[in-house]
PDB file of C-alpha atoms in Angstrom:
ATOM      1  CA  UNK A   1     -10.493  97.520  57.631  1.00 72.00           C
ATOM      2  CA  UNK A   2      -9.737  94.443  59.465  1.00 91.00           C
ATOM      3  CA  UNK A   3     -12.073  91.572  59.010  1.00 91.00           C
ATOM      4  CA  UNK A   4     -12.561  90.926  62.511  1.00 96.00           C
ATOM      5  CA  UNK A   5     -15.235  88.393  63.856  1.00 96.00           C
ATOM      6  CA  UNK A   6     -17.001  89.104  67.362  1.00 97.00           C
ATOM      7  CA  UNK A   7     -14.443  88.326  70.339  1.00 98.00           C
ATOM      8  CA  UNK A   8     -15.698  86.889  73.003  1.00 97.00           C
ATOM      9  CA  UNK A   9     -14.830  87.233  76.872  1.00 96.00           C
ATOM     10  CA  UNK A  10     -16.148  85.900  80.128  1.00 95.00           C
ATOM     11  CA  UNK A  11     -17.596  89.892  81.191  1.00 96.00           C
ATOM     12  CA  UNK A  12     -16.851  91.770  77.799  1.00 97.00           C
ATOM     13  CA  UNK A  13     -18.019  90.977  74.218  1.00 98.00           C
ATOM     14  CA  UNK A  14     -16.589  93.101  71.424  1.00 98.00           C
ATOM     15  CA  UNK A  15     -18.324  93.598  68.675  1.00 98.00           C
ATOM     16  CA  UNK A  16     -17.987  95.565  65.602  1.00 97.00           C
ATOM     17  CA  UNK A  17     -18.871  99.573  65.787  1.00 98.00           C
ATOM     18  CA  UNK A  18     -22.631  99.698  64.375  1.00 97.00           C
ATOM     19  CA  UNK A  19     -25.328 102.520  64.424  1.00 97.00           C
ATOM     20  CA  UNK A  20     -26.810  99.950  66.789  1.00 97.00           C
ATOM     21  CA  UNK A  21     -24.934 100.358  69.078  1.00 98.00           C
ATOM     22  CA  UNK A  22     -25.695 104.130  69.508  1.00 98.00           C
ATOM     23  CA  UNK A  23     -28.222 104.384  72.244  1.00 97.00           C
ATOM     24  CA  UNK A  24     -26.295 102.087  74.987  1.00 98.00           C
ATOM     25  CA  UNK A  25     -23.271 103.983  74.113  1.00 98.00           C
ATOM     26  CA  UNK A  26     -24.624 107.797  74.635  1.00 97.00           C
ATOM     27  CA  UNK A  27     -25.962 106.077  77.455  1.00 97.00           C
ATOM     28  CA  UNK A  28     -22.645 105.244  78.566  1.00 97.00           C
ATOM     29  CA  UNK A  29     -20.542 108.668  77.518  1.00 96.00           C
ATOM     30  CA  UNK A  30     -23.399 110.959  79.891  1.00 95.00           C
ATOM     31  CA  UNK A  31     -21.634 108.434  83.273  1.00 94.00           C
ATOM     32  CA  UNK A  32     -19.156 109.877  85.207  1.00 89.00           C
ATOM     33  CA  UNK A  33     -17.047 111.389  83.173  1.00 92.00           C
ATOM     34  CA  UNK A  34     -13.701 112.544  85.422  1.00 89.00           C
ATOM     35  CA  UNK A  35     -11.767 110.447  83.578  1.00 88.00           C
ATOM     36  CA  UNK A  36     -12.135 111.063  79.811  1.00 91.00           C
ATOM     37  CA  UNK A  37      -9.982 114.541  79.885  1.00 86.00           C
ATOM     38  CA  UNK A  38      -7.841 113.107  77.440  1.00 90.00           C
ATOM     39  CA  UNK A  39      -9.744 110.970  75.462  1.00 88.00           C
ATOM     40  CA  UNK A  40     -12.117 111.318  72.616  1.00 87.00           C
ATOM     41  CA  UNK A  41     -15.322 110.438  74.702  1.00 93.00           C
ATOM     42  CA  UNK A  42     -18.527 111.823  73.007  1.00 94.00           C
ATOM     43  CA  UNK A  43     -21.582 113.707  74.424  1.00 94.00           C
ATOM     44  CA  UNK A  44     -25.090 111.791  74.366  1.00 95.00           C
ATOM     45  CA  UNK A  45     -26.220 114.222  71.547  1.00 96.00           C
ATOM     46  CA  UNK A  46     -22.777 113.680  69.455  1.00 96.00           C
ATOM     47  CA  UNK A  47     -23.255 110.038  69.376  1.00 97.00           C
ATOM     48  CA  UNK A  48     -24.333 109.647  65.942  1.00 96.00           C
ATOM     49  CA  UNK A  49     -21.920 111.929  64.492  1.00 96.00           C
ATOM     50  CA  UNK A  50     -19.159 110.024  66.797  1.00 96.00           C
ATOM     51  CA  UNK A  51     -20.070 107.074  65.121  1.00 97.00           C
ATOM     52  CA  UNK A  52     -20.174 108.530  61.390  1.00 97.00           C
ATOM     53  CA  UNK A  53     -16.556 109.663  62.117  1.00 96.00           C
ATOM     54  CA  UNK A  54     -14.854 106.469  63.693  1.00 96.00           C
ATOM     55  CA  UNK A  55     -16.685 104.591  60.338  1.00 96.00           C
ATOM     56  CA  UNK A  56     -15.361 106.912  57.990  1.00 96.00           C
ATOM     57  CA  UNK A  57     -11.849 106.283  59.749  1.00 95.00           C
ATOM     58  CA  UNK A  58     -11.565 102.560  58.552  1.00 95.00           C
ATOM     59  CA  UNK A  59     -10.558 103.593  55.283  1.00 92.00           C
ATOM     60  CA  UNK A  60      -7.757 104.986  57.322  1.00 93.00           C
ATOM     61  CA  UNK A  61      -7.144 101.648  58.736  1.00 94.00           C
ATOM     62  CA  UNK A  62      -9.713 101.720  62.215  1.00 97.00           C
ATOM     63  CA  UNK A  63     -11.278  98.507  62.869  1.00 97.00           C
ATOM     64  CA  UNK A  64     -13.599  99.894  65.612  1.00 98.00           C
ATOM     65  CA  UNK A  65     -15.472  97.761  68.244  1.00 98.00           C
ATOM     66  CA  UNK A  66     -18.275  98.154  70.958  1.00 98.00           C
ATOM     67  CA  UNK A  67     -17.102  97.004  74.218  1.00 98.00           C
ATOM     68  CA  UNK A  68     -20.467  95.097  75.133  1.00 98.00           C
ATOM     69  CA  UNK A  69     -20.993  94.068  78.992  1.00 98.00           C
ATOM     70  CA  UNK A  70     -21.805  89.976  79.047  1.00 97.00           C
ATOM     71  CA  UNK A  71     -24.242  90.724  81.994  1.00 95.00           C
ATOM     72  CA  UNK A  72     -26.549  92.406  80.807  1.00 96.00           C
ATOM     73  CA  UNK A  73     -26.035  92.944  76.870  1.00 97.00           C
ATOM     74  CA  UNK A  74     -25.909  96.704  77.189  1.00 97.00           C
ATOM     75  CA  UNK A  75     -22.572  98.822  74.936  1.00 98.00           C
ATOM     76  CA  UNK A  76     -20.272  99.856  78.113  1.00 98.00           C
ATOM     77  CA  UNK A  77     -17.796 102.095  75.473  1.00 97.00           C
ATOM     78  CA  UNK A  78     -15.768 101.789  72.576  1.00 98.00           C
ATOM     79  CA  UNK A  79     -12.013 100.380  71.371  1.00 98.00           C
ATOM     80  CA  UNK A  80     -10.108  99.521  68.218  1.00 97.00           C
ATOM     81  CA  UNK A  81      -7.470  98.342  66.377  1.00 98.00           C
ATOM     82  CA  UNK A  82      -6.061 101.633  64.702  1.00 96.00           C
ATOM     83  CA  UNK A  83      -2.721 101.997  62.519  1.00 94.00           C
ATOM     84  CA  UNK A  84      -2.065  98.502  61.079  1.00 96.00           C
ATOM     85  CA  UNK A  85       1.428  97.898  58.859  1.00 96.00           C
ATOM     86  CA  UNK A  86       2.616  95.302  57.203  1.00 95.00           C
ATOM     87  CA  UNK A  87       6.255  94.230  56.035  1.00 95.00           C
ATOM     88  CA  UNK A  88       7.753  95.779  53.080  1.00 93.00           C
ATOM     89  CA  UNK A  89       6.405  94.562  49.571  1.00 91.00           C
ATOM     90  CA  UNK A  90       4.116  92.352  51.718  1.00 90.00           C
ATOM     91  CA  UNK A  91       0.477  92.260  52.814  1.00 89.00           C
ATOM     92  CA  UNK A  92       0.975  90.733  55.981  1.00 92.00           C
ATOM     93  CA  UNK A  93       0.942  92.824  59.073  1.00 96.00           C
ATOM     94  CA  UNK A  94       4.173  93.469  61.452  1.00 97.00           C
ATOM     95  CA  UNK A  95       2.747  95.802  63.971  1.00 98.00           C
ATOM     96  CA  UNK A  96      -0.676  97.051  64.868  1.00 98.00           C
ATOM     97  CA  UNK A  97      -1.879 100.219  67.750  1.00 98.00           C
ATOM     98  CA  UNK A  98      -4.752  99.564  70.366  1.00 98.00           C
ATOM     99  CA  UNK A  99      -6.243 102.377  70.247  1.00 95.00           C
ATOM    100  CA  UNK A 100      -9.876 104.888  70.589  1.00 95.00           C
ATOM    101  CA  UNK A 101     -10.365 103.411  74.171  1.00 95.00           C
ATOM    102  CA  UNK A 102     -13.387 104.715  76.257  1.00 96.00           C
ATOM    103  CA  UNK A 103     -15.077 102.654  79.007  1.00 96.00           C
ATOM    104  CA  UNK A 104     -18.637 103.548  81.059  1.00 96.00           C
ATOM    105  CA  UNK A 105     -17.907 104.524  84.951  1.00 94.00           C
ATOM    106  CA  UNK A 106     -20.212 102.171  85.743  1.00 94.00           C
ATOM    107  CA  UNK A 107     -17.663  99.447  83.702  1.00 95.00           C
ATOM    108  CA  UNK A 108     -14.040 100.984  84.693  1.00 93.00           C
ATOM    109  CA  UNK A 109     -12.437  98.361  87.353  1.00 89.00           C
ATOM    110  CA  UNK A 110     -14.722  95.550  86.776  1.00 91.00           C
ATOM    111  CA  UNK A 111     -12.223  94.048  84.925  1.00 93.00           C
ATOM    112  CA  UNK A 112     -14.171  95.065  81.611  1.00 95.00           C
ATOM    113  CA  UNK A 113     -10.624  96.808  80.241  1.00 94.00           C
ATOM    114  CA  UNK A 114      -8.598  93.743  80.798  1.00 95.00           C
ATOM    115  CA  UNK A 115     -10.723  91.290  79.499  1.00 97.00           C
ATOM    116  CA  UNK A 116     -11.240  93.189  76.140  1.00 97.00           C
ATOM    117  CA  UNK A 117      -7.099  93.994  75.770  1.00 97.00           C
ATOM    118  CA  UNK A 118      -6.380  90.362  76.396  1.00 97.00           C
ATOM    119  CA  UNK A 119      -8.998  89.459  73.844  1.00 98.00           C
ATOM    120  CA  UNK A 120      -7.510  92.245  70.916  1.00 98.00           C
ATOM    121  CA  UNK A 121      -4.171  91.128  72.126  1.00 98.00           C
ATOM    122  CA  UNK A 122      -4.300  87.680  71.789  1.00 98.00           C
ATOM    123  CA  UNK A 123      -6.590  88.341  68.094  1.00 98.00           C
ATOM    124  CA  UNK A 124      -3.743  90.356  67.298  1.00 98.00           C
ATOM    125  CA  UNK A 125      -0.406  88.315  68.123  1.00 98.00           C
ATOM    126  CA  UNK A 126      -2.450  84.568  67.253  1.00 98.00           C
ATOM    127  CA  UNK A 127      -4.110  85.432  64.271  1.00 97.00           C
ATOM    128  CA  UNK A 128      -2.962  88.622  62.860  1.00 97.00           C
ATOM    129  CA  UNK A 129       0.687  86.897  63.872  1.00 97.00           C
ATOM    130  CA  UNK A 130       2.292  90.708  64.222  1.00 98.00           C
ATOM    131  CA  UNK A 131       5.273  91.062  66.179  1.00 98.00           C
ATOM    132  CA  UNK A 132       4.465  94.473  68.053  1.00 98.00           C
ATOM    133  CA  UNK A 133       1.375  95.618  69.310  1.00 98.00           C
ATOM    134  CA  UNK A 134       1.460  99.434  70.286  1.00 97.00           C
ATOM    135  CA  UNK A 135      -0.451 101.357  72.576  1.00 97.00           C
ATOM    136  CA  UNK A 136      -0.433 105.437  73.389  1.00 97.00           C
ATOM    137  CA  UNK A 137      -1.565 108.036  75.346  1.00 95.00           C
ATOM    138  CA  UNK A 138      -1.433 111.814  76.096  1.00 94.00           C
ATOM    139  CA  UNK A 139       2.081 112.178  78.263  1.00 96.00           C
ATOM    140  CA  UNK A 140      -0.021 114.361  80.795  1.00 95.00           C
ATOM    141  CA  UNK A 141      -2.458 111.570  81.588  1.00 93.00           C
ATOM    142  CA  UNK A 142      -1.317 109.285  83.996  1.00 93.00           C
ATOM    143  CA  UNK A 143      -4.212 107.531  85.056  1.00 91.00           C
ATOM    144  CA  UNK A 144      -3.799 105.505  81.413  1.00 92.00           C
ATOM    145  CA  UNK A 145       0.249 105.361  81.591  1.00 95.00           C
ATOM    146  CA  UNK A 146      -0.566 103.103  84.865  1.00 93.00           C
ATOM    147  CA  UNK A 147      -3.375 101.583  82.925  1.00 92.00           C
ATOM    148  CA  UNK A 148      -1.535 100.268  80.036  1.00 95.00           C
ATOM    149  CA  UNK A 149       1.443  99.529  82.465  1.00 95.00           C
ATOM    150  CA  UNK A 150      -0.819  97.480  84.476  1.00 92.00           C
ATOM    151  CA  UNK A 151      -1.304  95.212  81.333  1.00 94.00           C
ATOM    152  CA  UNK A 152       2.756  94.615  81.051  1.00 95.00           C
ATOM    153  CA  UNK A 153       3.045  96.666  78.253  1.00 97.00           C
ATOM    154  CA  UNK A 154       7.059  98.310  77.649  1.00 97.00           C
ATOM    155  CA  UNK A 155       7.294 102.067  78.257  1.00 98.00           C
ATOM    156  CA  UNK A 156       9.116 103.559  75.079  1.00 97.00           C
ATOM    157  CA  UNK A 157       9.709 107.048  75.965  1.00 97.00           C
ATOM    158  CA  UNK A 158       7.665 109.953  74.848  1.00 98.00           C
ATOM    159  CA  UNK A 159       7.312 111.328  71.472  1.00 97.00           C
ATOM    160  CA  UNK A 160       6.972 115.470  71.076  1.00 97.00           C
ATOM    161  CA  UNK A 161       3.866 116.830  69.244  1.00 96.00           C
ATOM    162  CA  UNK A 162       2.858 113.398  67.910  1.00 94.00           C
ATOM    163  CA  UNK A 163      -0.652 113.133  68.302  1.00 92.00           C
ATOM    164  CA  UNK A 164      -3.479 115.838  67.731  1.00 91.00           C
ATOM    165  CA  UNK A 165      -4.768 116.602  71.145  1.00 89.00           C
ATOM    166  CA  UNK A 166      -8.050 116.018  72.443  1.00 85.00           C
ATOM    167  CA  UNK A 167      -8.013 117.666  75.825  1.00 87.00           C
ATOM    168  CA  UNK A 168     -10.530 120.630  75.753  1.00 85.00           C
ATOM    169  CA  UNK A 169      -9.255 123.940  74.445  1.00 86.00           C
ATOM    170  CA  UNK A 170      -6.326 122.829  73.056  1.00 88.00           C
ATOM    171  CA  UNK A 171      -8.395 122.068  69.338  1.00 86.00           C
ATOM    172  CA  UNK A 172      -5.906 122.021  66.035  1.00 89.00           C
ATOM    173  CA  UNK A 173      -2.959 121.166  69.150  1.00 94.00           C
ATOM    174  CA  UNK A 174      -0.491 118.518  69.146  1.00 95.00           C
ATOM    175  CA  UNK A 175       0.397 116.719  71.721  1.00 95.00           C
ATOM    176  CA  UNK A 176       3.295 114.516  73.752  1.00 96.00           C
ATOM    177  CA  UNK A 177       2.587 111.213  73.453  1.00 96.00           C
ATOM    178  CA  UNK A 178       3.589 108.683  75.931  1.00 97.00           C
ATOM    179  CA  UNK A 179       4.611 105.318  73.638  1.00 98.00           C
ATOM    180  CA  UNK A 180       3.926 101.981  74.627  1.00 98.00           C
ATOM    181  CA  UNK A 181       4.648  98.698  73.167  1.00 98.00           C
ATOM    182  CA  UNK A 182       3.977  94.903  73.697  1.00 98.00           C
ATOM    183  CA  UNK A 183       6.266  92.851  71.580  1.00 98.00           C
ATOM    184  CA  UNK A 184       5.742  88.862  70.797  1.00 98.00           C
ATOM    185  CA  UNK A 185       8.641  87.497  72.430  1.00 98.00           C
ATOM    186  CA  UNK A 186       6.652  89.494  75.850  1.00 98.00           C
ATOM    187  CA  UNK A 187       3.370  87.802  74.484  1.00 98.00           C
ATOM    188  CA  UNK A 188       3.164  84.539  76.954  1.00 97.00           C
ATOM    189  CA  UNK A 189       3.926  86.121  79.495  1.00 97.00           C
ATOM    190  CA  UNK A 190       1.964  89.129  79.562  1.00 97.00           C
ATOM    191  CA  UNK A 191      -1.267  86.737  78.556  1.00 97.00           C
ATOM    192  CA  UNK A 192      -0.436  84.311  82.219  1.00 97.00           C
ATOM    193  CA  UNK A 193      -0.264  87.749  84.090  1.00 95.00           C
ATOM    194  CA  UNK A 194      -3.237  89.301  82.376  1.00 96.00           C
ATOM    195  CA  UNK A 195      -4.881  85.987  83.186  1.00 95.00           C
ATOM    196  CA  UNK A 196      -4.049  85.866  86.512  1.00 94.00           C
ATOM    197  CA  UNK A 197      -5.284  89.226  86.998  1.00 92.00           C
ATOM    198  CA  UNK A 198      -8.759  88.710  85.634  1.00 92.00           C
ATOM    199  CA  UNK A 199      -8.888  85.470  88.359  1.00 88.00           C
ATOM    200  CA  UNK A 200      -8.161  87.889  90.862  1.00 83.00           C
ATOM    201  CA  UNK A 201     -11.121  90.685  89.490  1.00 78.00           C
ATOM    202  CA  UNK A 202     -13.235  87.633  89.056  1.00 68.00           C
ATOM    203  CA  UNK A 203     -13.186  86.023  92.662  1.00 60.00           C
ATOM    204  CA  UNK A 204     -13.165  89.927  94.115  1.00 57.00           C
TER     205      UNK A 204
END
């Protein structure tokens, strides 16, 4: 697991995920669940098991965060750095993925996701000094694909039977994954565009 500090934005704060976030996340997960068809989001009575599983994945390279809504200090979802890859023969990173993301229904469309991604991209490119950030989603998840494209990420194609499926009724099955990325040469333009979108959301 990476040793990432708390990342501060104006509408969202990303804190290292902890059991102390459980009560907030249990409430957040039980809001409108209509957008969770392809995403790992626990039910309220599963939250402690979910958190324990996320903590266990730290040994596999997961760095999980709680997404804290700044205006009321409530945890409204999760996100993570995942799959860090180093340069051959070196310890420094060359690439990392942003994933394991979900938000309460009331936090969707508020700019929190945009700002959280801006915080994670900024840390990845400007502190970790990676050359590439990956994002992926179930190829059938059109809503998620549009959201990722809206971040300025480049669609690279679909990898067939690439990832475990989280869709209901598909336990132990593989899904096709739509793959996206931002590379370091694109980062200045992506950063400017995300900041401009956040300004528009805040003004609205």
